[in-house]
Amino acid sequence: MKKRLFLSILLSLLFLFPLWSEVLTYHSVLEEDNVIRLNVDWDFSLLDDSSKGYVDEIAKATIVLSREIYVSKEALSDCVEKLGYRKLWLEEEENGISEPVVAFAYRRVKGTNYFLIVVRGTASTSDVLTDIKSLFDNFRHAQEYIMEMFETYLEEVVGKSPERIKKDKNVFLVTGHSMGGACANLLSLSLEEYADRNSIFTYTFACPSVEVENGEGVTNAINIINENDPVPQMITPIGRYGTDIIFPPETVTDWIYSVITERNLEDICGFTILNKWENHRMDVYFTYVITRSYTIEKKEW
């Protein structure tokens, strides 16, 4: 108990430095009350420079967003507001087949529209049926539904027509886990009618195949994948837009994983029938993102 308390304090100190950064709350998958507060040095200027590849602060923000949409509207709203976005819209009614739960938010800064899109992964019976349908349509219908909902969001919440928005300078941050990641990945190109390709930043976690060639020039689409996670490999041929960053679970920091989950990292290492689905959980991906951030910060020190 004392050891866990010490590690929790250490983890909190690590994530809360520096003090001027946004502090986001990540709810652990295994226990909603087990929250981790982490530092994200966030600024919209992170989305102004194209062709960056993996950006540590964007990855931290998107892993939290992708988790909080599973938890509740209130949890997601808190994260969205701390990142500076406004006008959050999230329909919490039961979704239909190929109609994933999706959240939109918006902020206009110095003449630029910054849009946020967060797509929830599988969390209902309809979502499971959407996953099954993907064997035939590769999430295309789900992506089309999101685009329709985005147009509704523009008209009913932002108060501008899609045609008017297309004339503006627009920047998108899109994220999701699992099924949500697949839909987000497809948006990397379908949003091009609204923005330049390099102004669409997509971060996915455990993204299934959408059966496309890795799009040349889709430099800001980043797919973070645990090599022991079976979901990104379920459909062949494998294919996603952008760049896949594949990590072995053995490379993440074991003590961070232990603090988050109260489990040993060894439980998910070694690809077996018993542990393969544990590798799909958000906590593994969160640990990878934090491990990568921790390594970078330690080098700077």
CSV table of C-alpha atoms in Angstrom, one decimal:
chain,number,residue,atom,x,y,z
A,1,MET,CA,0.0,0.0,0.0
A,2,LYS,CA,2.8,2.4,0.9
A,3,LYS,CA,4.7,1.5,-2.2
A,4,ARG,CA,1.7,2.2,-4.4
A,5,LEU,CA,1.1,5.6,-2.6
A,6,PHE,CA,4.7,6.5,-3.2
A,7,LEU,CA,4.5,5.6,-6.9
A,8,SER,CA,1.3,7.5,-7.3
A,9,ILE,CA,2.8,10.6,-5.8
A,10,LEU,CA,5.9,10.2,-8.0
A,11,LEU,CA,3.7,9.8,-11.1
A,12,SER,CA,1.7,12.9,-10.2
A,13,LEU,CA,4.8,15.0,-9.7
A,14,LEU,CA,6.2,13.8,-13.1
A,15,PHE,CA,3.0,14.7,-14.9
A,16,LEU,CA,2.2,18.0,-13.2
A,17,PHE,CA,5.5,19.6,-14.2
A,18,PRO,CA,5.7,22.3,-15.5
A,19,LEU,CA,3.0,24.1,-13.5
A,20,TRP,CA,1.8,26.4,-16.4
A,21,SER,CA,0.6,23.5,-18.5
A,22,GLU,CA,-2.9,22.2,-18.8
A,23,VAL,CA,-3.6,19.3,-16.3
A,24,LEU,CA,-5.9,16.7,-17.8
A,25,THR,CA,-7.6,13.8,-16.0
A,26,TYR,CA,-7.3,10.3,-17.4
A,27,HIS,CA,-9.8,7.7,-16.0
A,28,SER,CA,-8.2,4.2,-15.9
A,29,VAL,CA,-10.1,1.5,-17.8
A,30,LEU,CA,-10.0,-1.0,-15.0
A,31,GLU,CA,-11.4,1.4,-12.4
A,32,GLU,CA,-13.1,4.7,-13.3
A,33,ASP,CA,-12.3,6.2,-9.9
A,34,ASN,CA,-8.6,5.5,-10.5
A,35,VAL,CA,-7.7,8.8,-12.1
A,36,ILE,CA,-4.3,10.0,-13.3
A,37,ARG,CA,-3.7,13.7,-13.7
A,38,LEU,CA,-1.1,14.6,-16.2
A,39,ASN,CA,0.6,17.7,-17.6
A,40,VAL,CA,0.0,18.6,-21.2
A,41,ASP,CA,1.9,21.7,-22.4
A,42,TRP,CA,-1.0,22.6,-24.8
A,43,ASP,CA,-1.3,25.4,-27.3
A,44,PHE,CA,-3.1,25.7,-30.6
A,45,SER,CA,0.2,26.6,-32.2
A,46,LEU,CA,1.0,22.9,-32.0
A,47,LEU,CA,-1.4,22.5,-34.9
A,48,ASP,CA,-0.1,25.3,-37.0
A,49,ASP,CA,3.1,23.6,-38.3
A,50,SER,CA,2.4,20.8,-40.8
A,51,SER,CA,4.3,17.6,-41.5
A,52,LYS,CA,5.5,17.1,-38.0
A,53,GLY,CA,5.0,13.4,-37.5
A,54,TYR,CA,4.5,12.3,-33.9
A,55,VAL,CA,4.2,15.2,-31.4
A,56,ASP,CA,4.4,14.3,-27.8
A,57,GLU,CA,1.9,16.9,-26.4
A,58,ILE,CA,-0.7,16.1,-29.1
A,59,ALA,CA,-0.4,12.4,-28.3
A,60,LYS,CA,-1.0,13.0,-24.6
A,61,ALA,CA,-4.0,15.2,-25.3
A,62,THR,CA,-5.6,12.8,-27.7
A,63,ILE,CA,-5.1,9.6,-25.6
A,64,VAL,CA,-7.0,11.4,-22.8
A,65,LEU,CA,-9.7,12.6,-25.2
A,66,SER,CA,-10.1,9.1,-26.7
A,67,ARG,CA,-10.5,7.6,-23.2
A,68,GLU,CA,-12.8,10.3,-21.7
A,69,ILE,CA,-15.4,9.9,-24.4
A,70,TYR,CA,-15.9,6.3,-23.1
A,71,VAL,CA,-16.4,7.6,-19.5
A,72,SER,CA,-19.0,10.4,-19.7
A,73,LYS,CA,-20.0,13.6,-21.4
A,74,GLU,CA,-18.8,15.5,-18.2
A,75,ALA,CA,-15.4,13.8,-18.3
A,76,LEU,CA,-14.9,14.7,-22.0
A,77,SER,CA,-16.3,18.2,-21.5
A,78,ASP,CA,-13.7,18.9,-18.7
A,79,CYS,CA,-10.9,17.8,-21.0
A,80,VAL,CA,-12.2,19.7,-24.0
A,81,GLU,CA,-12.5,22.9,-22.0
A,82,LYS,CA,-9.0,22.7,-20.6
A,83,LEU,CA,-7.6,22.3,-24.1
A,84,GLY,CA,-9.3,25.6,-25.0
A,85,TYR,CA,-12.1,24.3,-27.3
A,86,ARG,CA,-15.7,25.5,-27.0
A,87,LYS,CA,-19.2,24.5,-28.3
A,88,LEU,CA,-18.9,20.8,-27.4
A,89,TRP,CA,-21.6,18.7,-29.0
A,90,LEU,CA,-22.0,15.1,-28.1
A,91,GLU,CA,-25.2,13.0,-28.6
A,92,GLU,CA,-25.5,10.4,-25.8
A,93,GLU,CA,-28.5,8.7,-27.2
A,94,GLU,CA,-28.2,5.0,-28.2
A,95,ASN,CA,-26.4,4.9,-31.5
A,96,GLY,CA,-27.4,2.7,-34.5
A,97,ILE,CA,-25.3,0.5,-36.8
A,98,SER,CA,-22.6,2.5,-38.5
A,99,GLU,CA,-23.5,5.5,-36.4
A,100,PRO,CA,-20.7,5.8,-33.8
A,101,VAL,CA,-20.9,8.1,-30.9
A,102,VAL,CA,-18.9,11.2,-31.9
A,103,ALA,CA,-18.1,14.5,-30.3
A,104,PHE,CA,-17.3,17.8,-32.0
A,105,ALA,CA,-15.8,21.0,-30.5
A,106,TYR,CA,-14.6,24.3,-32.0
A,107,ARG,CA,-12.5,27.3,-31.3
A,108,ARG,CA,-11.7,30.3,-33.6
A,109,VAL,CA,-8.2,31.8,-33.0
A,110,LYS,CA,-6.7,34.6,-35.0
A,111,GLY,CA,-8.9,33.9,-38.1
A,112,THR,CA,-8.4,30.2,-38.0
A,113,ASN,CA,-11.1,27.6,-37.2
A,114,TYR,CA,-9.8,24.8,-35.0
A,115,PHE,CA,-12.1,21.8,-35.0
A,116,LEU,CA,-11.9,18.8,-32.7
A,117,ILE,CA,-13.5,15.4,-33.5
A,118,VAL,CA,-13.4,12.5,-31.0
A,119,VAL,CA,-14.9,9.2,-32.0
A,120,ARG,CA,-15.8,6.6,-29.4
A,121,GLY,CA,-14.8,3.0,-29.8
A,122,THR,CA,-16.9,-0.1,-29.3
A,123,ALA,CA,-19.1,0.3,-26.2
A,124,SER,CA,-22.6,-0.9,-27.2
A,125,THR,CA,-24.4,-3.6,-29.1
A,126,SER,CA,-24.8,-1.3,-32.1
A,127,ASP,CA,-21.0,-0.7,-32.0
A,128,VAL,CA,-20.4,-4.4,-32.1
A,129,LEU,CA,-22.7,-4.7,-35.1
A,130,THR,CA,-20.8,-1.8,-36.7
A,131,ASP,CA,-17.5,-3.8,-36.2
A,132,ILE,CA,-19.1,-6.8,-37.9
A,133,LYS,CA,-20.3,-4.7,-40.7
A,134,SER,CA,-16.8,-3.3,-41.2
A,135,LEU,CA,-15.8,-6.7,-42.6
A,136,PHE,CA,-17.8,-5.7,-45.7
A,137,ASP,CA,-17.6,-1.9,-45.7
A,138,ASN,CA,-14.3,-1.1,-43.8
A,139,PHE,CA,-16.0,1.5,-41.7
A,140,ARG,CA,-16.9,3.6,-44.7
A,141,HIS,CA,-20.5,4.0,-43.7
A,142,ALA,CA,-19.5,5.0,-40.2
A,143,GLN,CA,-17.2,7.6,-41.6
A,144,GLU,CA,-19.9,9.0,-43.9
A,145,TYR,CA,-22.3,9.3,-40.9
A,146,ILE,CA,-19.7,11.3,-39.0
A,147,MET,CA,-19.3,13.7,-42.0
A,148,GLU,CA,-23.1,14.1,-42.0
A,149,MET,CA,-23.1,14.8,-38.3
A,150,PHE,CA,-20.3,17.3,-38.7
A,151,GLU,CA,-22.4,19.3,-41.2
A,152,THR,CA,-25.3,19.3,-38.7
A,153,TYR,CA,-22.9,20.5,-36.0
A,154,LEU,CA,-21.7,23.4,-38.2
A,155,GLU,CA,-25.2,24.5,-38.9
A,156,GLU,CA,-26.8,24.0,-35.5
A,157,VAL,CA,-24.0,24.7,-33.1
A,158,VAL,CA,-21.4,26.8,-34.9
A,159,GLY,CA,-24.1,28.7,-36.8
A,160,LYS,CA,-22.4,28.5,-40.3
A,161,SER,CA,-23.1,26.5,-43.4
A,162,PRO,CA,-20.6,23.9,-44.6
A,163,GLU,CA,-20.1,26.0,-47.7
A,164,ARG,CA,-19.2,29.0,-45.7
A,165,ILE,CA,-16.8,27.1,-43.5
A,166,LYS,CA,-15.0,25.6,-46.5
A,167,LYS,CA,-14.0,29.2,-47.5
A,168,ASP,CA,-12.2,29.7,-44.1
A,169,LYS,CA,-8.8,28.5,-42.9
A,170,ASN,CA,-9.6,25.3,-40.9
A,171,VAL,CA,-7.4,23.0,-38.8
A,172,PHE,CA,-8.7,19.6,-37.5
A,173,LEU,CA,-7.6,17.4,-34.6
A,174,VAL,CA,-9.2,14.0,-34.9
A,175,THR,CA,-8.8,11.0,-32.5
A,176,GLY,CA,-10.3,7.7,-31.5
A,177,HIS,CA,-9.6,4.3,-30.1
A,178,SER,CA,-10.4,1.0,-31.8
A,179,MET,CA,-13.5,1.4,-34.0
A,180,GLY,CA,-13.2,5.1,-33.2
A,181,GLY,CA,-9.6,5.0,-34.4
A,182,ALA,CA,-10.7,3.5,-37.7
A,183,CYS,CA,-13.3,6.2,-38.3
A,184,ALA,CA,-10.8,8.9,-37.3
A,185,ASN,CA,-8.2,7.4,-39.7
A,186,LEU,CA,-10.6,7.6,-42.6
A,187,LEU,CA,-11.4,11.2,-41.8
A,188,SER,CA,-7.7,12.0,-42.5
A,189,LEU,CA,-8.7,12.2,-46.2
A,190,SER,CA,-12.5,12.8,-46.2
A,191,LEU,CA,-12.0,16.1,-44.3
A,192,GLU,CA,-9.9,17.4,-47.2
A,193,GLU,CA,-12.9,19.2,-48.6
A,194,TYR,CA,-12.6,21.5,-45.5
A,195,ALA,CA,-8.9,21.8,-45.0
A,196,ASP,CA,-5.5,21.2,-46.5
A,197,ARG,CA,-4.3,17.7,-45.9
A,198,ASN,CA,-1.4,18.9,-43.7
A,199,SER,CA,-3.9,20.8,-41.5
A,200,ILE,CA,-5.7,17.5,-40.5
A,201,PHE,CA,-4.0,16.0,-37.5
A,202,THR,CA,-5.2,12.5,-36.7
A,203,TYR,CA,-4.0,10.4,-33.8
A,204,THR,CA,-5.5,6.9,-33.5
A,205,PHE,CA,-5.0,4.1,-30.9
A,206,ALA,CA,-5.5,0.4,-31.7
A,207,CYS,CA,-6.8,1.4,-35.1
A,208,PRO,CA,-8.2,-1.6,-37.1
A,209,SER,CA,-7.4,-1.9,-40.7
A,210,VAL,CA,-9.4,0.2,-43.1
A,211,GLU,CA,-7.8,-1.6,-46.1
A,212,VAL,CA,-6.1,1.4,-47.7
A,213,GLU,CA,-2.6,2.0,-48.8
A,214,ASN,CA,-0.6,4.1,-46.4
A,215,GLY,CA,-1.5,7.5,-47.9
A,216,GLU,CA,1.5,9.3,-49.3
A,217,GLY,CA,1.6,12.8,-47.9
A,218,VAL,CA,-0.8,12.0,-45.0
A,219,THR,CA,2.0,13.0,-42.7
A,220,ASN,CA,-0.1,14.1,-39.8
A,221,ALA,CA,-2.0,10.8,-39.4
A,222,ILE,CA,-0.3,8.8,-36.6
A,223,ASN,CA,-1.5,5.3,-35.7
A,224,ILE,CA,-0.2,4.0,-32.4
A,225,ILE,CA,-0.4,0.2,-32.2
A,226,ASN,CA,0.6,-2.3,-29.6
A,227,GLU,CA,2.1,-5.2,-31.5
A,228,ASN,CA,0.3,-7.7,-29.2
A,229,ASP,CA,-3.1,-6.1,-29.8
A,230,PRO,CA,-5.1,-8.4,-32.2
A,231,VAL,CA,-7.6,-5.7,-33.3
A,232,PRO,CA,-5.3,-3.8,-35.7
A,233,GLN,CA,-4.4,-7.1,-37.4
A,234,MET,CA,-7.9,-8.6,-37.6
A,235,ILE,CA,-8.7,-7.6,-41.2
A,236,THR,CA,-6.4,-8.3,-44.1
A,237,PRO,CA,-4.8,-6.9,-46.1
A,238,ILE,CA,-3.6,-4.5,-43.4
A,239,GLY,CA,-3.8,-0.8,-44.3
A,240,ARG,CA,-4.3,2.6,-42.7
A,241,TYR,CA,-3.7,6.2,-43.8
A,242,GLY,CA,-0.6,7.8,-42.4
A,243,THR,CA,2.2,6.3,-40.3
A,244,ASP,CA,2.0,3.3,-38.0
A,245,ILE,CA,4.0,3.5,-34.8
A,246,ILE,CA,4.2,-0.1,-33.5
A,247,PHE,CA,5.5,-0.8,-30.0
A,248,PRO,CA,6.1,-4.0,-28.0
A,249,PRO,CA,4.3,-3.9,-24.6
A,250,GLU,CA,7.6,-5.0,-23.0
A,251,THR,CA,9.0,-1.5,-23.9
A,252,VAL,CA,6.6,0.5,-21.8
A,253,THR,CA,7.5,1.5,-18.2
A,254,ASP,CA,6.3,-1.3,-15.9
A,255,TRP,CA,6.0,0.9,-12.8
A,256,ILE,CA,3.7,3.4,-14.6
A,257,TYR,CA,1.5,0.6,-15.9
A,258,SER,CA,1.4,-0.9,-12.4
A,259,VAL,CA,0.2,2.5,-10.9
A,260,ILE,CA,-2.5,2.9,-13.5
A,261,THR,CA,-3.9,-0.6,-13.5
A,262,GLU,CA,-2.7,-2.2,-10.2
A,263,ARG,CA,-1.4,-5.1,-12.3
A,264,ASN,CA,2.0,-6.3,-13.4
A,265,LEU,CA,3.2,-5.6,-16.9
A,266,GLU,CA,4.1,-9.3,-17.4
A,267,ASP,CA,0.3,-10.0,-17.5
A,268,ILE,CA,0.1,-8.6,-21.1
A,269,CYS,CA,3.5,-9.6,-22.4
A,270,GLY,CA,3.8,-12.7,-24.5
A,271,PHE,CA,1.0,-13.1,-27.1
A,272,THR,CA,-1.4,-15.8,-25.7
A,273,ILE,CA,-5.1,-16.5,-25.8
A,274,LEU,CA,-5.4,-15.5,-22.2
A,275,ASN,CA,-3.9,-12.0,-22.5
A,276,LYS,CA,-4.4,-10.9,-26.0
A,277,TRP,CA,-7.5,-8.8,-25.4
A,278,GLU,CA,-5.8,-7.1,-22.4
A,279,ASN,CA,-3.4,-5.6,-24.9
A,280,HIS,CA,-6.3,-3.7,-26.6
A,281,ARG,CA,-7.1,-1.7,-23.4
A,282,MET,CA,-6.6,2.0,-23.3
A,283,ASP,CA,-4.3,1.7,-20.3
A,284,VAL,CA,-1.6,0.0,-22.3
A,285,TYR,CA,-1.7,2.8,-24.9
A,286,PHE,CA,-1.7,5.5,-22.3
A,287,THR,CA,1.3,3.9,-20.6
A,288,TYR,CA,3.1,3.9,-24.0
A,289,VAL,CA,2.4,7.6,-24.6
A,290,ILE,CA,3.5,8.5,-21.1
A,291,THR,CA,6.6,6.3,-21.3
A,292,ARG,CA,7.6,8.0,-24.5
A,293,SER,CA,7.1,11.4,-22.9
A,294,TYR,CA,9.0,10.4,-19.8
A,295,THR,CA,11.9,9.3,-21.9
A,296,ILE,CA,12.0,12.6,-23.8
A,297,GLU,CA,11.8,14.6,-20.6
A,298,LYS,CA,14.5,12.6,-18.9
A,299,LYS,CA,16.8,13.2,-21.8
A,300,GLU,CA,16.2,16.9,-21.6
A,301,TRP,CA,17.0,16.9,-17.9
